[in-house]
Coordinates of N, CA and C and ligand atoms in Angstrom, one line a residue:
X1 N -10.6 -2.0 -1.9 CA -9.5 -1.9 -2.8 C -8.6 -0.8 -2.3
X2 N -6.9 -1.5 -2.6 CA -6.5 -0.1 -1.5 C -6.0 0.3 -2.9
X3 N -5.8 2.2 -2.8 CA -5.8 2.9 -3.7 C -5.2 4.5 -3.0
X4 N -3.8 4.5 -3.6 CA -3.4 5.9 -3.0 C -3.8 7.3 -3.2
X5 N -3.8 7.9 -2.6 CA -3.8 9.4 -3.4 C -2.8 10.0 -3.9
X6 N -2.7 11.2 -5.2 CA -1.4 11.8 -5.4 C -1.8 12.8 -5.2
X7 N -3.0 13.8 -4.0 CA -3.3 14.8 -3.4 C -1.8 14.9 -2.3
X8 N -1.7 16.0 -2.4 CA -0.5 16.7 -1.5 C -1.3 17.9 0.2
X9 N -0.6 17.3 1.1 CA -1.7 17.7 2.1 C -1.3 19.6 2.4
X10 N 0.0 19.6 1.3 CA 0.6 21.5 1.9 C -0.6 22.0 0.8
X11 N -0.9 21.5 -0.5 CA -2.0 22.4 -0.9 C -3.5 21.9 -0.8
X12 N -3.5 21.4 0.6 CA -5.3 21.3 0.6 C -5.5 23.0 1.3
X13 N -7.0 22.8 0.9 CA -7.6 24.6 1.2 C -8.0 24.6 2.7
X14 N -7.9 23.5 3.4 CA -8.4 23.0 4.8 C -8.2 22.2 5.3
X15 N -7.6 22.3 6.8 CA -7.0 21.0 7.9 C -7.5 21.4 9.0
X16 N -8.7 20.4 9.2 CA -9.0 20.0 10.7 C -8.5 18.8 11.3
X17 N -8.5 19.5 12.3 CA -7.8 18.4 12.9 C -9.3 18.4 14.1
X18 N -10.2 16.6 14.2 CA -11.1 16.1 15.3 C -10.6 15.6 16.3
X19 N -10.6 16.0 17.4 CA -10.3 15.3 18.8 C -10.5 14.3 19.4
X20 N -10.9 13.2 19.8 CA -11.8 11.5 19.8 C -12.9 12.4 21.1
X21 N -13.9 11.6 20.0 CA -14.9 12.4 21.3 C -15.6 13.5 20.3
X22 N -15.1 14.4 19.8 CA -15.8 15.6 19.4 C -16.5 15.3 17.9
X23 N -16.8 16.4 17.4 CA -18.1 16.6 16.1 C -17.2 16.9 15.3
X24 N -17.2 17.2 13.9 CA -17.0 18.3 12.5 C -18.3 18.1 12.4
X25 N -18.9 19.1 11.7 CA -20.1 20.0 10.5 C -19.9 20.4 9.6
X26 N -19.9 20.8 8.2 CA -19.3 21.6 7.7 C -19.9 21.1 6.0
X27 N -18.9 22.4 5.6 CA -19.9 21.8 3.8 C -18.9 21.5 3.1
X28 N -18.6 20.2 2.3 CA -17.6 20.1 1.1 C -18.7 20.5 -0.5
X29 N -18.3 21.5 -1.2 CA -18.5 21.4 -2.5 C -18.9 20.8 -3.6
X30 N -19.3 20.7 -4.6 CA -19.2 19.8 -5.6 C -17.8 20.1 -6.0
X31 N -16.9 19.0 -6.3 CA -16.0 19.0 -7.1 C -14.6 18.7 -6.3
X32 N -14.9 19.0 -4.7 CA -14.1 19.2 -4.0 C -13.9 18.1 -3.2
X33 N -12.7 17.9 -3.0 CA -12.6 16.0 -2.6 C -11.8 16.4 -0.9
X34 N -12.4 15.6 0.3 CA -12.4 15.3 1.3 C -11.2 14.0 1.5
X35 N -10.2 14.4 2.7 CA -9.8 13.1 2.9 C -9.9 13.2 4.4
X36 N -10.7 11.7 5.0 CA -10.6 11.7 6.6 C -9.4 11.1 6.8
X37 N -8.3 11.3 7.4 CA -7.0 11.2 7.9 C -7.1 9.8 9.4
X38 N -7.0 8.8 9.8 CA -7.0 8.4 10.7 C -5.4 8.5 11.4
X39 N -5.3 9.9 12.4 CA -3.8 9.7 12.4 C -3.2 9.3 13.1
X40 N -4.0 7.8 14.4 CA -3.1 7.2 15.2 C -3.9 5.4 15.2
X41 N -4.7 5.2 14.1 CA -4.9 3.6 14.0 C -6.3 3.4 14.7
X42 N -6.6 2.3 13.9 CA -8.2 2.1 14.6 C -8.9 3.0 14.9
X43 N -9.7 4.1 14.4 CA -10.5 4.7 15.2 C -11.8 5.0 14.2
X44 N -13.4 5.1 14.7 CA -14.3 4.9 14.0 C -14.2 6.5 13.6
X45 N -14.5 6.8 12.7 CA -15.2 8.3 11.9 C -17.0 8.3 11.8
X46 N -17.7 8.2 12.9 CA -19.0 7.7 12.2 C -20.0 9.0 11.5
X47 N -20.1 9.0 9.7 CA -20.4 10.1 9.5 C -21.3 10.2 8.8
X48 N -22.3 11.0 8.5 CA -23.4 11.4 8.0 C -23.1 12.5 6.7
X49 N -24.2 12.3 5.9 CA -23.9 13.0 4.6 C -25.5 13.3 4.0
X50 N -25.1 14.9 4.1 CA -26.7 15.7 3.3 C -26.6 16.7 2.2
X51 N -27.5 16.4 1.3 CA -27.6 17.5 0.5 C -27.6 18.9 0.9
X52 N -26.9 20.0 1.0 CA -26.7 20.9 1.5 C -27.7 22.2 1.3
X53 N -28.4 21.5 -0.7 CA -29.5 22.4 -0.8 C -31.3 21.6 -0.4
X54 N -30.9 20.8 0.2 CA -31.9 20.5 1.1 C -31.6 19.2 1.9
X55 N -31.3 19.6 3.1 CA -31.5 18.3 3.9 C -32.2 17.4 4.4
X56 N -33.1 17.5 3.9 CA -34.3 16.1 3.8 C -33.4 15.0 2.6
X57 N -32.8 15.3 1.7 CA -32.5 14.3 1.4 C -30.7 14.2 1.8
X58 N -30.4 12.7 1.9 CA -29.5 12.6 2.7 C -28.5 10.9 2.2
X59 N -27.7 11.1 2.5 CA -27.0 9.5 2.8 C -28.3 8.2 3.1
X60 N -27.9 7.5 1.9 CA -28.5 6.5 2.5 C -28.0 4.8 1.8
X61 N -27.6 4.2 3.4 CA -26.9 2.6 3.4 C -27.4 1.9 2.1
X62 N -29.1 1.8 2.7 CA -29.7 1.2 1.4 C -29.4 1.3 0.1
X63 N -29.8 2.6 -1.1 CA -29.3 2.4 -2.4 C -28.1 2.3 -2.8
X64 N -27.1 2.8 -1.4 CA -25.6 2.6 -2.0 C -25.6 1.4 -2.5
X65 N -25.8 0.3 -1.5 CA -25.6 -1.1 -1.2 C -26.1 -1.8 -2.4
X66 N -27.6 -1.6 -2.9 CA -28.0 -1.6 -3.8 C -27.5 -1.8 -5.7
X67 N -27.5 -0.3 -5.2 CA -26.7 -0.1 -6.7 C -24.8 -0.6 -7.2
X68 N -24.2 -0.6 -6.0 CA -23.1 -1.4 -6.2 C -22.8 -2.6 -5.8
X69 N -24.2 -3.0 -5.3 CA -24.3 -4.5 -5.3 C -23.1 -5.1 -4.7
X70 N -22.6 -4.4 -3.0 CA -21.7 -4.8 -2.0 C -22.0 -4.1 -0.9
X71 N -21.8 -5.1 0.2 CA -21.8 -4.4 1.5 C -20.5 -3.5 2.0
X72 N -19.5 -3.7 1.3 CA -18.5 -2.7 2.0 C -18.5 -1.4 0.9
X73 N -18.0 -0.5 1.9 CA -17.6 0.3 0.9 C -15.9 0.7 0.8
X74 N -15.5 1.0 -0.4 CA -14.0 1.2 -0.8 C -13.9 2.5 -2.3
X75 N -12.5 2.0 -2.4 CA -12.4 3.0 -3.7 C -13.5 2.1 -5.2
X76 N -13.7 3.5 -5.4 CA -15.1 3.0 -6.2 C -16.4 3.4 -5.9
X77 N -16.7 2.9 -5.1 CA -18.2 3.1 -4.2 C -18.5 4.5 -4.5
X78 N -19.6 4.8 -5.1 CA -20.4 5.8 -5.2 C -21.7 6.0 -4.0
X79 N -21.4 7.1 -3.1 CA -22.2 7.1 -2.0 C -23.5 7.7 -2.5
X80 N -24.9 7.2 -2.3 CA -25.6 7.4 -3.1 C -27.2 7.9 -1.8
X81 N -27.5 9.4 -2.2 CA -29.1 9.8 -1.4 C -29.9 9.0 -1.6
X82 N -30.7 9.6 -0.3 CA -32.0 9.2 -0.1 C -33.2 8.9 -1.7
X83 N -32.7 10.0 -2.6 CA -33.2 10.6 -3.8 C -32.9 9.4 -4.8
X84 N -31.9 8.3 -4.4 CA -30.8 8.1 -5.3 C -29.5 8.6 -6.3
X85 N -29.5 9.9 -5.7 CA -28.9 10.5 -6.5 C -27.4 10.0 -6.1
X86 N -26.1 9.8 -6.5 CA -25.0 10.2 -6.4 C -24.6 11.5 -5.4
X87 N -24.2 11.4 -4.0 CA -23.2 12.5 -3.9 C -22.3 12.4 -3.6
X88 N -21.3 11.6 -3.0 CA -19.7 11.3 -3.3 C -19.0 10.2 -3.7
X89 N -17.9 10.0 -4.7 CA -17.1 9.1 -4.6 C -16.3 8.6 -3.5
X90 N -15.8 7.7 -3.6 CA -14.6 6.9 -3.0 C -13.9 7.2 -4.2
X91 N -12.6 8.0 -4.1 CA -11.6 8.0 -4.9 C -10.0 7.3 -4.7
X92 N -9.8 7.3 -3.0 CA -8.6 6.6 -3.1 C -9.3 6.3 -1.1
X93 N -8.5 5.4 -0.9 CA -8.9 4.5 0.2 C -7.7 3.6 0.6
X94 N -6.7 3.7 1.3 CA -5.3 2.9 2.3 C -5.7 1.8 3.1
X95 N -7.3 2.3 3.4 CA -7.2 1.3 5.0 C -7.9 0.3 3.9
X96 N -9.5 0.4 2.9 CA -10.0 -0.9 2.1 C -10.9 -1.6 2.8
X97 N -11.6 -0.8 3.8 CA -13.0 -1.4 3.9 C -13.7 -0.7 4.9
X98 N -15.0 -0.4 4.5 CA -15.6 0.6 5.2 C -16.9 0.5 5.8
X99 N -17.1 0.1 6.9 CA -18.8 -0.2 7.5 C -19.9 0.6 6.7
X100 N -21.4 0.3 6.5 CA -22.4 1.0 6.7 C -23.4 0.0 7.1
X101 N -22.9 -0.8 7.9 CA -24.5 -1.8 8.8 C -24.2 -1.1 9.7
X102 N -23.0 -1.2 10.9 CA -23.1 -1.2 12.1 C -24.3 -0.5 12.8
X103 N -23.8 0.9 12.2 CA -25.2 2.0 12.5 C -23.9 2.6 13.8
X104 N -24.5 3.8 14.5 CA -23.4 4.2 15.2 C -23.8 4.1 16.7
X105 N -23.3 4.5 17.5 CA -23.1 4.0 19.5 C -24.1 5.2 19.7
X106 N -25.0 4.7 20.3 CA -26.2 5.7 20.8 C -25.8 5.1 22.6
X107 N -26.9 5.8 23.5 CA -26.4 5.8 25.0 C -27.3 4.7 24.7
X108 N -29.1 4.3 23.8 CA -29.2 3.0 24.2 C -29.0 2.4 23.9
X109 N -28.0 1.9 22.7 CA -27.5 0.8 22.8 C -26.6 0.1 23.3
X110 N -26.0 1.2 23.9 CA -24.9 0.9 24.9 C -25.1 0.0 26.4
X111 N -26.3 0.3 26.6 CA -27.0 0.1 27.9 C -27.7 -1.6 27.5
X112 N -27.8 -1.1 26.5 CA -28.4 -3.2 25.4 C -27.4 -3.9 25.7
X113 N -26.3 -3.6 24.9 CA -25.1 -4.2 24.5 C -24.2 -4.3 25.4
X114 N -24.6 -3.6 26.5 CA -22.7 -4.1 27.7 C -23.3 -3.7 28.7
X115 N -24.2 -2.4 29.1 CA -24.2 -2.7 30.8 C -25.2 -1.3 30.7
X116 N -26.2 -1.6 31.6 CA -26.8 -0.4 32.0 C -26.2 0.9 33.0
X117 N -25.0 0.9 33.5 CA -24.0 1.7 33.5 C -23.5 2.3 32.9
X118 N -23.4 1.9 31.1 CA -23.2 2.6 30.5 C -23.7 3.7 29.4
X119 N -25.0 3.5 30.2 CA -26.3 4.6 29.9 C -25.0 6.4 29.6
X120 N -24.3 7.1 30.9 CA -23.7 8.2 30.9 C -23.0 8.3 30.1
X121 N -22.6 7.2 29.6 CA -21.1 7.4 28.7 C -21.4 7.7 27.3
X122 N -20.4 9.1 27.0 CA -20.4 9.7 25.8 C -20.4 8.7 24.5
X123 N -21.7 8.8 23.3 CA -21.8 8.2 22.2 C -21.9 9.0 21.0
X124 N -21.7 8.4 20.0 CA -22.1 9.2 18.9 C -23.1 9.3 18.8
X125 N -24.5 9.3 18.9 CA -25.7 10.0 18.7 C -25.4 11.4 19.5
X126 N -25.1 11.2 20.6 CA -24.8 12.5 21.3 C -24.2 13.7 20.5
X127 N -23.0 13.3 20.2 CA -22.4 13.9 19.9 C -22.9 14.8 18.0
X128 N -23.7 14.1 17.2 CA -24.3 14.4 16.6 C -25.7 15.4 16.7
X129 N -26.3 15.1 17.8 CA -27.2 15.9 18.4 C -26.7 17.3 19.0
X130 N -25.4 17.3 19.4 CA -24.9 18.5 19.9 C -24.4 19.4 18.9
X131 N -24.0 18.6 17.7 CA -23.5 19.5 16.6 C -24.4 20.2 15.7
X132 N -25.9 19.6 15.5 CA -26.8 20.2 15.1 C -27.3 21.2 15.7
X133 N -27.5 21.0 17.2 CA -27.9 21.6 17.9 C -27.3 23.3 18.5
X134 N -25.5 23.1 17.7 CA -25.1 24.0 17.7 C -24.8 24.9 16.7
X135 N -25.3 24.6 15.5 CA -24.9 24.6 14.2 C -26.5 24.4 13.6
X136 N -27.5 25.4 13.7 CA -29.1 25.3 13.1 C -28.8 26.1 11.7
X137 N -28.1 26.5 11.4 CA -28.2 27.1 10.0 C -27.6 26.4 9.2
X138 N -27.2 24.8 9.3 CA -27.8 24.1 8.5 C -28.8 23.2 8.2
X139 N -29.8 23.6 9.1 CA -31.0 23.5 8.8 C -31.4 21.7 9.5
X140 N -30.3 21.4 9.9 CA -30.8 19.5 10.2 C -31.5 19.4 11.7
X141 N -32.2 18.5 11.5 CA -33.1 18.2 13.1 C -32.4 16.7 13.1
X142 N -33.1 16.5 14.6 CA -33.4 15.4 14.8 C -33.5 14.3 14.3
X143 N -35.2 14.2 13.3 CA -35.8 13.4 12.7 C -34.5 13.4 11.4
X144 N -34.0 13.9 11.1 CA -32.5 14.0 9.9 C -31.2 12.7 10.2
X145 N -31.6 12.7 11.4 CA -30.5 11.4 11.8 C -30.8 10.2 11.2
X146 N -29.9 9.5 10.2 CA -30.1 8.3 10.1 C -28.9 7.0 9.8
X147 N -29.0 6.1 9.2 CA -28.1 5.5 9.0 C -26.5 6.3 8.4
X148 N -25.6 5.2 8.7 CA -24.8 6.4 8.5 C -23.2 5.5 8.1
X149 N -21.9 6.2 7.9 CA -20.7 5.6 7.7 C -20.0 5.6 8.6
X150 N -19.3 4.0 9.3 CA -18.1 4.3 10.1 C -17.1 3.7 9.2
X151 N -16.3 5.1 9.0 CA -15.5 5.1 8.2 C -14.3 4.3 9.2
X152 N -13.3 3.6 8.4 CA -12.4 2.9 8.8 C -12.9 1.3 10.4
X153 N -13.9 1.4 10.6 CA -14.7 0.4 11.3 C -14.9 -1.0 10.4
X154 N -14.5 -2.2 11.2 CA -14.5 -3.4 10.5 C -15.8 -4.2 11.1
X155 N -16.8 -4.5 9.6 CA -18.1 -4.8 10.7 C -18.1 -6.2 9.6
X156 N -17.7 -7.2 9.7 CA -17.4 -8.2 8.5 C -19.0 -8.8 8.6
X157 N -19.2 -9.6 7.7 CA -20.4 -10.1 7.4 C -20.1 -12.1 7.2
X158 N -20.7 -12.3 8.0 CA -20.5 -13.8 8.3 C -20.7 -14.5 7.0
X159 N -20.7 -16.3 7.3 CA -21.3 -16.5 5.8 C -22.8 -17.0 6.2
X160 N -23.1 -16.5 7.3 CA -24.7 -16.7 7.9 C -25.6 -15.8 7.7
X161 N -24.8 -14.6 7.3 CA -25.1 -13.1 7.1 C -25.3 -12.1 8.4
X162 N -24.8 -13.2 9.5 CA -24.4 -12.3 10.8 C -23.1 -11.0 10.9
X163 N -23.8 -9.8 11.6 CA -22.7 -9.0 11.7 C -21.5 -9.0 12.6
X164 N -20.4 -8.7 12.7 CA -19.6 -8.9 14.2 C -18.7 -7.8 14.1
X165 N -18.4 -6.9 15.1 CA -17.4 -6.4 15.0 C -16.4 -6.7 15.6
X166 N -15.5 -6.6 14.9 CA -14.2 -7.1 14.5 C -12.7 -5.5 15.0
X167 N -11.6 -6.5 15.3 CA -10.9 -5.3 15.6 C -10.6 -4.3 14.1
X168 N -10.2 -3.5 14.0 CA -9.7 -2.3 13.1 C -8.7 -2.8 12.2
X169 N -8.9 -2.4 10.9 CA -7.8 -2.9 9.8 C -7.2 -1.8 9.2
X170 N -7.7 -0.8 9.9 CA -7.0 0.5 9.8 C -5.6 1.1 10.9
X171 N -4.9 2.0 10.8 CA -3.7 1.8 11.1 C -3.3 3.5 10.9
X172 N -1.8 3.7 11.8 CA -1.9 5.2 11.9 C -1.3 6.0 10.3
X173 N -2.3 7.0 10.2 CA -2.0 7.4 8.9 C -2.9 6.9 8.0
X174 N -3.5 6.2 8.1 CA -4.6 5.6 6.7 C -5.5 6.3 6.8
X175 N -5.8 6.7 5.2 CA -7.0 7.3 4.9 C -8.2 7.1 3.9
X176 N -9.2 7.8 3.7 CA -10.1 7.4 2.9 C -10.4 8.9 2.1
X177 N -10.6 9.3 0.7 CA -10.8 10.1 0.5 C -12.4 10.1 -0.6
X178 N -12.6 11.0 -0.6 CA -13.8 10.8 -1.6 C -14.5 12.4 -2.0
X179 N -14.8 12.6 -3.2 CA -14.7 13.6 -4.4 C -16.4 13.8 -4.1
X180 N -16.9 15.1 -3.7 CA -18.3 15.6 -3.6 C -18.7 15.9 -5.0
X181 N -19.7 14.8 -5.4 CA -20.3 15.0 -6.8 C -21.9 16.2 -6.8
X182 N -21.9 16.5 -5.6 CA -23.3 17.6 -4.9 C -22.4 18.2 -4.4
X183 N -23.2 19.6 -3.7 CA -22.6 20.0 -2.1 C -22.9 19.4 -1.4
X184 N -22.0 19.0 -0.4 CA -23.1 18.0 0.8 C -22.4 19.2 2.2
X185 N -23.8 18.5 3.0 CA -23.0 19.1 4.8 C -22.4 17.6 5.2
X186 N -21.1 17.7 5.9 CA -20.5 16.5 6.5 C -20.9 16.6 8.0
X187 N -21.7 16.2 8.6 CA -21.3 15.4 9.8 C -20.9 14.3 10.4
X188 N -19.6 14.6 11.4 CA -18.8 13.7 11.3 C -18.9 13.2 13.3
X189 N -19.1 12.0 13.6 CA -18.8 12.5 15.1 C -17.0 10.9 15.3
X190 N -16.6 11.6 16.1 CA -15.0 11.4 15.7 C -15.4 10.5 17.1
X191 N -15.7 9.1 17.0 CA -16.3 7.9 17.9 C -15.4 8.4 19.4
X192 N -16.9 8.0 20.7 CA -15.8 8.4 21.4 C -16.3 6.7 22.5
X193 N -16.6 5.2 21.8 CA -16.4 4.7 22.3 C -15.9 3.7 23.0
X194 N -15.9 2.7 24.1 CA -14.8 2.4 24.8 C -14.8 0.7 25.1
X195 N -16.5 1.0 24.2 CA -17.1 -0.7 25.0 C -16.9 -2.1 24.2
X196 N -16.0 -1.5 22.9 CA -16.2 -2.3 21.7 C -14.8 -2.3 21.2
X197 N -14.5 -2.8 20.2 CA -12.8 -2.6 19.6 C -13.0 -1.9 18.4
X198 N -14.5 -1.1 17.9 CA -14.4 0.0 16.6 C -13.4 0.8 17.0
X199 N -12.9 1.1 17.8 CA -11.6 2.8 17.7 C -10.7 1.4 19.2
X200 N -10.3 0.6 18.9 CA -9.0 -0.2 19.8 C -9.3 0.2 21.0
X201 N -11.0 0.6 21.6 CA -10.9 1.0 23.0 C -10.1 1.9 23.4
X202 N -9.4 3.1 22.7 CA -8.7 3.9 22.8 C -9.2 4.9 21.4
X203 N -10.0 5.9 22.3 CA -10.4 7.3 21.1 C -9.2 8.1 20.7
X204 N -9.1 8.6 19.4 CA -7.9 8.8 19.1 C -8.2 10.2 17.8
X205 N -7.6 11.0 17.6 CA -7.9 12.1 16.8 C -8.2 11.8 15.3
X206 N -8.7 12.6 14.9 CA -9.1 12.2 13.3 C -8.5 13.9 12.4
X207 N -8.2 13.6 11.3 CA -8.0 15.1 10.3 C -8.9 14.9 9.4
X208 N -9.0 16.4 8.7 CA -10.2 16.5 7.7 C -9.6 17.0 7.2
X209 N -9.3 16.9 5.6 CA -8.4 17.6 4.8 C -9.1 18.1 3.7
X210 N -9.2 19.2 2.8 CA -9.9 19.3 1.6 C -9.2 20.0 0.6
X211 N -9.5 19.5 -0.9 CA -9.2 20.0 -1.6 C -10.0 20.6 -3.0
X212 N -9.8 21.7 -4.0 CA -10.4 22.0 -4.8 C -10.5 21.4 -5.8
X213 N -11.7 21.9 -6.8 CA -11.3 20.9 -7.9 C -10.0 20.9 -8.7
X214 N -9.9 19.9 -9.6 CA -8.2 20.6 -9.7 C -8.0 20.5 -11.4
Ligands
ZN1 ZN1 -19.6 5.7 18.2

């Protein structure tokens, strides 16, 4: 469902700007609402979401899916823990549809799915591993990785119930915003891959915008 914001980006309290390829980490608030910025078209955001007062419990595909009884997610969708608990809305959403089957580009699936050459080539698991790895005081391992969101990724659902990905229905400037009903930690890895049409085969920068409660 597409759904604007009337958040203004001169008073958000934070602008990152992610490079295609690189990580964000970081904590959004309860109360405080997140918008990922896609600001040149097609590009995957694939991101992970933890309780910040304990990361064992975390994002999870399953009860979202569950409890709103849809595979996509949009404005509306309540992203929902491991715990089942609620920790963020979808409050406003431009692009209107948002993967959580695909699962994100590791080196082996890469080497499955297109060529054992492309074992070297930079993935999102990587790139998630490096951000915990540089960033331990928030406390996440390894075993913490799991299913996860690519945000702005078109992963349509057959009527066979086959997955395919599909080119991008996202576009420069579309965003997805969504309201932290917990603290969560966001990790985000800003896709850096090349073998598929999730980010147009061209990685492209992402923004992270936040705002307070208001
Ligand atoms: Zn990826």
């Amino acid at each position: 469902m597409l759904t604007e914001s009337t958040r203004r980006a001169e008073q958000a309290v934070s602008r990152t700007k992610v490079d295609a390829g690189d990580y964000f980490i970081g904590i959004v608030r309860e109360g405080q609402t997140l918008r990922i910025l896609d600001l040149e078209g097609n590009q995957a955001a694939d991101t992970l979401f933890y309780s910040a007062a304990d990361p064992a419990e975390r994002y999870s595909a399953v009860d979202t899916i569950r409890e709103q009884g849809n595979l996509y997610l949009t404005t509306g969708s309540v992203l929902r823990s491991s715990e089942n608990r609620p920790m963020l809305e979808i409050v406003a959403d431009t692009c209107g549809r948002h993967d959580t089957l695909g699962g994100a580009c590791a080196t082996e699936s890469n080497t499955v799915r297109y060529d054992l050459e492309k074992r070297c080539m930079h993935a999102c698991r990587d790139s998630w591993m490096l951000a915990i790895a540089e960033h331990p005081e928030y406390g996440i391992s390894k075993r913490d990785i799991g299913h996860n969101i690519n945000f702005f990724m078109n992963v349509p659902v057959t009527e066979e119930g086959g997955l395919t990905f599909e080119d991008g229905i996202s576009a420069p400037g579309k965003y997805v915003e969504l309201t932290a009903l917990m603290d969560v930690v966001v990790l985000i890895s800003n896709c850096p891959q090349l073998n598929n049409p999730c980010n147009g085969y061209n990685p492209t920068p992402i923004e992270l915008l936040v705002w307070d409660n208001e």
